[in-house]
Amino acid sequence: VSRLDSFIRRLQAQRAVLDWAATVVRNLPGVALELGLGNGRTFSHLREKLPGREIFAFDRADNAHPDSKPPASHLILGEFSETLPAFAKRHPRAACLVHCDTGSGDVAATARQAEWLSGIAPLLACPGGLVLSDQPLLHPALVSCPAVKDVPQGRYFVYTASPG
Ligand SMILES: C[S@@+](CC[C@H](N)C(=O)[O-])C[C@H]1O[C@@H](n2cnc3c(N)ncnc32)[C@H](O)[C@@H]1O
């Protein structure tokens, strides 16, 4: 598989998961969280698929396309290690959807970060809320969901936050 094909497949999987998740959370209350605003592509997609939903985006830097970012009130800049615990404290388990798109070319750092995100995600997601991730997460409070249609196993990761 060429790198172009693999890139395209990853983005197709990402879009399929976001589309599916938007329908699942449609009737759930709560905010949506985008962890890793980056260029703003997936933020822009979530905003389109979740009309009227309050979405907060997190990143260490504001590199998003001007058309693809939230208002300043909903853009939370800084290291996840600072911003996410603070948000969870202010808004405990307030998100019906948490999208983690945080991977980088550094495989070891990405895995370490996924391990850390595994611990914070259950403090952000509401009971029954969805946690989507480009990396596998591992935590007893995150229950792995069955594969989403058109998304091969292991390409994107979907969890439900446990009620407890
Ligand atoms: C793969 S990119 C996100 C792409 C974005 N979702 C899009 O569709 O355009 C990952 C982003 O996560 C951010 N990030 C990674 N680790 C972070 C950390 N520890 N704290 C804050 N931001 C972080 C990076 O700055 C980067 O912009």
PDB file of C-alpha atoms and ligand atoms in Angstrom:
ATOM      1  CA  VAL A   1       0.000   0.000   0.000  1.00  0.00           C
ATOM      2  CA  SER A   2       1.482   3.357  -0.985  1.00  0.00           C
ATOM      3  CA  ARG A   3       1.747   6.093   1.627  1.00  0.00           C
ATOM      4  CA  LEU A   4      -0.816   8.094  -0.318  1.00  0.00           C
ATOM      5  CA  ASP A   5      -3.284   5.196  -0.180  1.00  0.00           C
ATOM      6  CA  SER A   6      -2.659   4.706   3.507  1.00  0.00           C
ATOM      7  CA  PHE A   7      -3.126   8.437   4.194  1.00  0.00           C
ATOM      8  CA  ILE A   8      -6.390   8.470   2.256  1.00  0.00           C
ATOM      9  CA  ARG A   9      -7.651   5.386   4.106  1.00  0.00           C
ATOM     10  CA  ARG A  10      -6.859   6.954   7.453  1.00  0.00           C
ATOM     11  CA  LEU A  11      -8.783  10.107   6.578  1.00  0.00           C
ATOM     12  CA  GLN A  12     -11.713   8.086   5.217  1.00  0.00           C
ATOM     13  CA  ALA A  13     -11.827   6.118   8.458  1.00  0.00           C
ATOM     14  CA  GLN A  14     -11.659   9.322  10.464  1.00  0.00           C
ATOM     15  CA  ARG A  15     -14.534  10.858   8.523  1.00  0.00           C
ATOM     16  CA  ALA A  16     -16.650   7.690   8.772  1.00  0.00           C
ATOM     17  CA  VAL A  17     -16.149   7.588  12.548  1.00  0.00           C
ATOM     18  CA  LEU A  18     -16.958  11.284  12.993  1.00  0.00           C
ATOM     19  CA  ASP A  19     -20.098  10.947  10.858  1.00  0.00           C
ATOM     20  CA  TRP A  20     -21.235   7.891  12.785  1.00  0.00           C
ATOM     21  CA  ALA A  21     -20.513   9.549  16.145  1.00  0.00           C
ATOM     22  CA  ALA A  22     -22.452  12.671  15.198  1.00  0.00           C
ATOM     23  CA  THR A  23     -25.579  10.579  14.696  1.00  0.00           C
ATOM     24  CA  VAL A  24     -25.028   8.635  17.940  1.00  0.00           C
ATOM     25  CA  VAL A  25     -24.695  11.738  20.141  1.00  0.00           C
ATOM     26  CA  ARG A  26     -27.416  13.711  18.399  1.00  0.00           C
ATOM     27  CA  ASN A  27     -29.832  13.322  21.321  1.00  0.00           C
ATOM     28  CA  LEU A  28     -27.296  13.409  24.120  1.00  0.00           C
ATOM     29  CA  PRO A  29     -26.785  16.646  26.039  1.00  0.00           C
ATOM     30  CA  GLY A  30     -23.287  18.017  26.524  1.00  0.00           C
ATOM     31  CA  VAL A  31     -20.467  19.746  24.753  1.00  0.00           C
ATOM     32  CA  ALA A  32     -18.058  18.266  22.195  1.00  0.00           C
ATOM     33  CA  LEU A  33     -14.291  18.399  22.615  1.00  0.00           C
ATOM     34  CA  GLU A  34     -11.676  18.387  19.892  1.00  0.00           C
ATOM     35  CA  LEU A  35      -8.275  17.437  21.359  1.00  0.00           C
ATOM     36  CA  GLY A  36      -5.759  18.471  18.710  1.00  0.00           C
ATOM     37  CA  LEU A  37      -7.178  21.325  16.646  1.00  0.00           C
ATOM     38  CA  GLY A  38      -4.204  21.319  14.277  1.00  0.00           C
ATOM     39  CA  ASN A  39      -5.215  22.711  10.923  1.00  0.00           C
ATOM     40  CA  GLY A  40      -8.880  22.570  11.955  1.00  0.00           C
ATOM     41  CA  ARG A  41     -10.025  19.997   9.393  1.00  0.00           C
ATOM     42  CA  THR A  42     -11.777  17.654  11.781  1.00  0.00           C
ATOM     43  CA  PHE A  43     -13.027  20.584  13.870  1.00  0.00           C
ATOM     44  CA  SER A  44     -14.653  22.001  10.749  1.00  0.00           C
ATOM     45  CA  HIS A  45     -16.229  18.617  10.022  1.00  0.00           C
ATOM     46  CA  LEU A  46     -17.559  18.221  13.552  1.00  0.00           C
ATOM     47  CA  ARG A  47     -18.968  21.729  13.489  1.00  0.00           C
ATOM     48  CA  GLU A  48     -20.819  20.889  10.283  1.00  0.00           C
ATOM     49  CA  LYS A  49     -22.114  17.560  11.604  1.00  0.00           C
ATOM     50  CA  LEU A  50     -23.089  18.871  15.050  1.00  0.00           C
ATOM     51  CA  PRO A  51     -25.038  22.018  14.272  1.00  0.00           C
ATOM     52  CA  GLY A  52     -25.771  24.102  17.354  1.00  0.00           C
ATOM     53  CA  ARG A  53     -23.457  22.038  19.559  1.00  0.00           C
ATOM     54  CA  GLU A  54     -20.939  23.855  21.729  1.00  0.00           C
ATOM     55  CA  ILE A  55     -17.473  22.619  20.683  1.00  0.00           C
ATOM     56  CA  PHE A  56     -14.260  23.368  22.576  1.00  0.00           C
ATOM     57  CA  ALA A  57     -10.951  22.818  20.786  1.00  0.00           C
ATOM     58  CA  PHE A  58      -7.576  22.271  22.464  1.00  0.00           C
ATOM     59  CA  ASP A  59      -4.059  22.611  21.128  1.00  0.00           C
ATOM     60  CA  ARG A  60      -0.711  23.914  22.255  1.00  0.00           C
ATOM     61  CA  ALA A  61      -0.681  26.313  19.295  1.00  0.00           C
ATOM     62  CA  ASP A  62      -3.180  28.088  17.105  1.00  0.00           C
ATOM     63  CA  ASN A  63      -2.270  26.893  13.618  1.00  0.00           C
ATOM     64  CA  ALA A  64      -5.798  26.420  12.338  1.00  0.00           C
ATOM     65  CA  HIS A  65      -7.152  27.823   9.123  1.00  0.00           C
ATOM     66  CA  PRO A  66      -9.078  31.004   9.996  1.00  0.00           C
ATOM     67  CA  ASP A  67     -12.312  29.435   8.690  1.00  0.00           C
ATOM     68  CA  SER A  68     -11.808  26.293  10.762  1.00  0.00           C
ATOM     69  CA  LYS A  69     -11.478  27.297  14.354  1.00  0.00           C
ATOM     70  CA  PRO A  70     -13.798  28.072  17.209  1.00  0.00           C
ATOM     71  CA  PRO A  71     -14.269  31.528  18.680  1.00  0.00           C
ATOM     72  CA  ALA A  72     -11.591  32.541  21.198  1.00  0.00           C
ATOM     73  CA  SER A  73     -13.921  31.591  24.065  1.00  0.00           C
ATOM     74  CA  HIS A  74     -13.843  27.971  22.870  1.00  0.00           C
ATOM     75  CA  LEU A  75     -10.203  27.678  21.800  1.00  0.00           C
ATOM     76  CA  ILE A  76      -8.128  26.494  24.730  1.00  0.00           C
ATOM     77  CA  LEU A  77      -4.428  26.890  24.080  1.00  0.00           C
ATOM     78  CA  GLY A  78      -1.703  25.188  26.068  1.00  0.00           C
ATOM     79  CA  GLU A  79      -0.325  21.761  26.876  1.00  0.00           C
ATOM     80  CA  PHE A  80      -2.966  19.092  27.347  1.00  0.00           C
ATOM     81  CA  SER A  81      -1.344  18.260  30.685  1.00  0.00           C
ATOM     82  CA  GLU A  82      -2.393  21.741  31.884  1.00  0.00           C
ATOM     83  CA  THR A  83      -5.561  22.515  29.958  1.00  0.00           C
ATOM     84  CA  LEU A  84      -7.425  19.199  30.134  1.00  0.00           C
ATOM     85  CA  PRO A  85      -7.307  18.616  33.921  1.00  0.00           C
ATOM     86  CA  ALA A  86      -8.351  22.256  34.398  1.00  0.00           C
ATOM     87  CA  PHE A  87     -11.256  21.835  31.972  1.00  0.00           C
ATOM     88  CA  ALA A  88     -12.312  18.555  33.621  1.00  0.00           C
ATOM     89  CA  LYS A  89     -12.341  20.320  36.976  1.00  0.00           C
ATOM     90  CA  ARG A  90     -14.480  23.191  35.698  1.00  0.00           C
ATOM     91  CA  HIS A  91     -16.777  20.959  33.591  1.00  0.00           C
ATOM     92  CA  PRO A  92     -16.655  17.439  35.046  1.00  0.00           C
ATOM     93  CA  ARG A  93     -17.871  14.757  32.626  1.00  0.00           C
ATOM     94  CA  ALA A  94     -19.586  17.385  30.466  1.00  0.00           C
ATOM     95  CA  ALA A  95     -18.785  16.093  26.965  1.00  0.00           C
ATOM     96  CA  CYS A  96     -21.023  13.803  24.937  1.00  0.00           C
ATOM     97  CA  LEU A  97     -18.180  13.524  22.438  1.00  0.00           C
ATOM     98  CA  VAL A  98     -14.421  13.663  22.917  1.00  0.00           C
ATOM     99  CA  HIS A  99     -12.345  13.428  19.749  1.00  0.00           C
ATOM    100  CA  CYS A 100      -8.635  12.809  20.314  1.00  0.00           C
ATOM    101  CA  ASP A 101      -6.571  13.479  17.196  1.00  0.00           C
ATOM    102  CA  THR A 102      -3.193  13.920  18.751  1.00  0.00           C
ATOM    103  CA  GLY A 103      -0.752  11.635  16.959  1.00  0.00           C
ATOM    104  CA  SER A 104       2.507  12.888  15.501  1.00  0.00           C
ATOM    105  CA  GLY A 105       5.405  11.307  13.616  1.00  0.00           C
ATOM    106  CA  ASP A 106       7.038  10.435  16.941  1.00  0.00           C
ATOM    107  CA  VAL A 107       5.672   6.961  17.607  1.00  0.00           C
ATOM    108  CA  ALA A 108       6.974   6.659  21.175  1.00  0.00           C
ATOM    109  CA  ALA A 109       5.767  10.113  22.231  1.00  0.00           C
ATOM    110  CA  THR A 110       2.394   9.453  20.599  1.00  0.00           C
ATOM    111  CA  ALA A 111       1.992   6.205  22.536  1.00  0.00           C
ATOM    112  CA  ARG A 112       2.991   7.883  25.825  1.00  0.00           C
ATOM    113  CA  GLN A 113       0.489  10.626  25.200  1.00  0.00           C
ATOM    114  CA  ALA A 114      -2.267   8.109  24.372  1.00  0.00           C
ATOM    115  CA  GLU A 115      -1.596   6.430  27.705  1.00  0.00           C
ATOM    116  CA  TRP A 116      -1.999   9.747  29.492  1.00  0.00           C
ATOM    117  CA  LEU A 117      -5.139  10.641  27.501  1.00  0.00           C
ATOM    118  CA  SER A 118      -6.623   7.286  28.524  1.00  0.00           C
ATOM    119  CA  GLY A 119      -6.696   8.579  32.088  1.00  0.00           C
ATOM    120  CA  ILE A 120      -8.156  12.008  31.411  1.00  0.00           C
ATOM    121  CA  ALA A 121     -10.794  11.017  28.814  1.00  0.00           C
ATOM    122  CA  PRO A 122     -13.126   9.384  31.391  1.00  0.00           C
ATOM    123  CA  LEU A 123     -13.049  12.628  33.405  1.00  0.00           C
ATOM    124  CA  LEU A 124     -14.138  14.610  30.350  1.00  0.00           C
ATOM    125  CA  ALA A 125     -16.770  12.350  28.761  1.00  0.00           C
ATOM    126  CA  CYS A 126     -20.268  12.158  30.214  1.00  0.00           C
ATOM    127  CA  PRO A 127     -21.685   8.766  31.207  1.00  0.00           C
ATOM    128  CA  GLY A 128     -22.449   7.020  27.918  1.00  0.00           C
ATOM    129  CA  GLY A 129     -20.532   9.653  25.949  1.00  0.00           C
ATOM    130  CA  LEU A 130     -18.278   8.699  23.064  1.00  0.00           C
ATOM    131  CA  VAL A 131     -14.504   8.930  23.022  1.00  0.00           C
ATOM    132  CA  LEU A 132     -12.953   8.700  19.546  1.00  0.00           C
ATOM    133  CA  SER A 133      -9.236   8.426  19.069  1.00  0.00           C
ATOM    134  CA  ASP A 134      -6.618   8.089  16.375  1.00  0.00           C
ATOM    135  CA  GLN A 135      -4.631   6.040  18.939  1.00  0.00           C
ATOM    136  CA  PRO A 136      -5.745   3.090  21.028  1.00  0.00           C
ATOM    137  CA  LEU A 137      -6.729   4.091  24.568  1.00  0.00           C
ATOM    138  CA  LEU A 138      -6.734   1.794  27.560  1.00  0.00           C
ATOM    139  CA  HIS A 139      -8.736   2.447  30.725  1.00  0.00           C
ATOM    140  CA  PRO A 140     -11.306   0.396  32.639  1.00  0.00           C
ATOM    141  CA  ALA A 141     -13.820   3.251  32.313  1.00  0.00           C
ATOM    142  CA  LEU A 142     -13.556   3.229  28.501  1.00  0.00           C
ATOM    143  CA  VAL A 143     -15.512   0.426  26.875  1.00  0.00           C
ATOM    144  CA  SER A 144     -14.442  -0.408  23.356  1.00  0.00           C
ATOM    145  CA  CYS A 145     -17.291  -0.141  20.816  1.00  0.00           C
ATOM    146  CA  PRO A 146     -17.879  -2.601  17.998  1.00  0.00           C
ATOM    147  CA  ALA A 147     -16.306  -1.591  14.694  1.00  0.00           C
ATOM    148  CA  VAL A 148     -17.951   1.260  12.798  1.00  0.00           C
ATOM    149  CA  LYS A 149     -19.180   0.376   9.315  1.00  0.00           C
ATOM    150  CA  ASP A 150     -16.516   0.925   6.636  1.00  0.00           C
ATOM    151  CA  VAL A 151     -13.769   1.342   9.249  1.00  0.00           C
ATOM    152  CA  PRO A 152     -11.337  -1.580   9.410  1.00  0.00           C
ATOM    153  CA  GLN A 153     -10.425  -2.773  12.908  1.00  0.00           C
ATOM    154  CA  GLY A 154      -7.454  -0.888  14.312  1.00  0.00           C
ATOM    155  CA  ARG A 155      -7.672   2.127  12.018  1.00  0.00           C
ATOM    156  CA  TYR A 156      -9.599   4.353  14.418  1.00  0.00           C
ATOM    157  CA  PHE A 157     -10.686   3.704  17.982  1.00  0.00           C
ATOM    158  CA  VAL A 158     -14.109   4.211  19.537  1.00  0.00           C
ATOM    159  CA  TYR A 159     -15.089   3.903  23.192  1.00  0.00           C
ATOM    160  CA  THR A 160     -18.095   4.596  25.376  1.00  0.00           C
ATOM    161  CA  ALA A 161     -17.465   6.197  28.748  1.00  0.00           C
ATOM    162  CA  SER A 162     -18.819   3.980  31.485  1.00  0.00           C
ATOM    163  CA  PRO A 163     -21.680   5.284  33.605  1.00  0.00           C
ATOM    164  CA  GLY A 164     -19.867   4.750  36.943  1.00  0.00           C
TER     165      GLY A 164
HETATM  166  C1  LIG B   1      -2.728  15.386  14.085  1.00  0.00           C
HETATM  167  S1  LIG B   1      -2.757  17.049  14.590  1.00  0.00           S
HETATM  168  C2  LIG B   1      -4.483  17.434  14.640  1.00  0.00           C
HETATM  169  C3  LIG B   1      -5.130  17.528  13.281  1.00  0.00           C
HETATM  170  C4  LIG B   1      -6.500  18.153  13.309  1.00  0.00           C
HETATM  171  N1  LIG B   1      -7.442  17.373  14.068  1.00  0.00           N
HETATM  172  C5  LIG B   1      -6.995  18.393  11.901  1.00  0.00           C
HETATM  173  O1  LIG B   1      -7.897  17.650  11.444  1.00  0.00           O
HETATM  174  O2  LIG B   1      -6.539  19.337  11.270  1.00  0.00           O
HETATM  175  C6  LIG B   1      -2.347  16.928  16.282  1.00  0.00           C
HETATM  176  C7  LIG B   1      -2.394  18.236  17.049  1.00  0.00           C
HETATM  177  O3  LIG B   1      -2.328  17.950  18.438  1.00  0.00           O
HETATM  178  C8  LIG B   1      -1.555  18.954  19.069  1.00  0.00           C
HETATM  179  N2  LIG B   1      -0.962  18.379  20.277  1.00  0.00           N
HETATM  180  C9  LIG B   1      -0.300  17.183  20.348  1.00  0.00           C
HETATM  181  N3  LIG B   1       0.108  16.981  21.613  1.00  0.00           N
HETATM  182  C10 LIG B   1      -0.304  18.042  22.341  1.00  0.00           C
HETATM  183  C11 LIG B   1      -0.179  18.391  23.725  1.00  0.00           C
HETATM  184  N4  LIG B   1       0.456  17.599  24.590  1.00  0.00           N
HETATM  185  N5  LIG B   1      -0.741  19.545  24.141  1.00  0.00           N
HETATM  186  C12 LIG B   1      -1.376  20.351  23.270  1.00  0.00           C
HETATM  187  N6  LIG B   1      -1.527  20.079  21.932  1.00  0.00           N
HETATM  188  C13 LIG B   1      -0.987  18.939  21.493  1.00  0.00           C
HETATM  189  C14 LIG B   1      -0.495  19.344  18.043  1.00  0.00           C
HETATM  190  O4  LIG B   1      -0.041  20.657  18.287  1.00  0.00           O
HETATM  191  C15 LIG B   1      -1.242  19.167  16.729  1.00  0.00           C
HETATM  192  O5  LIG B   1      -1.743  20.392  16.261  1.00  0.00           O
END
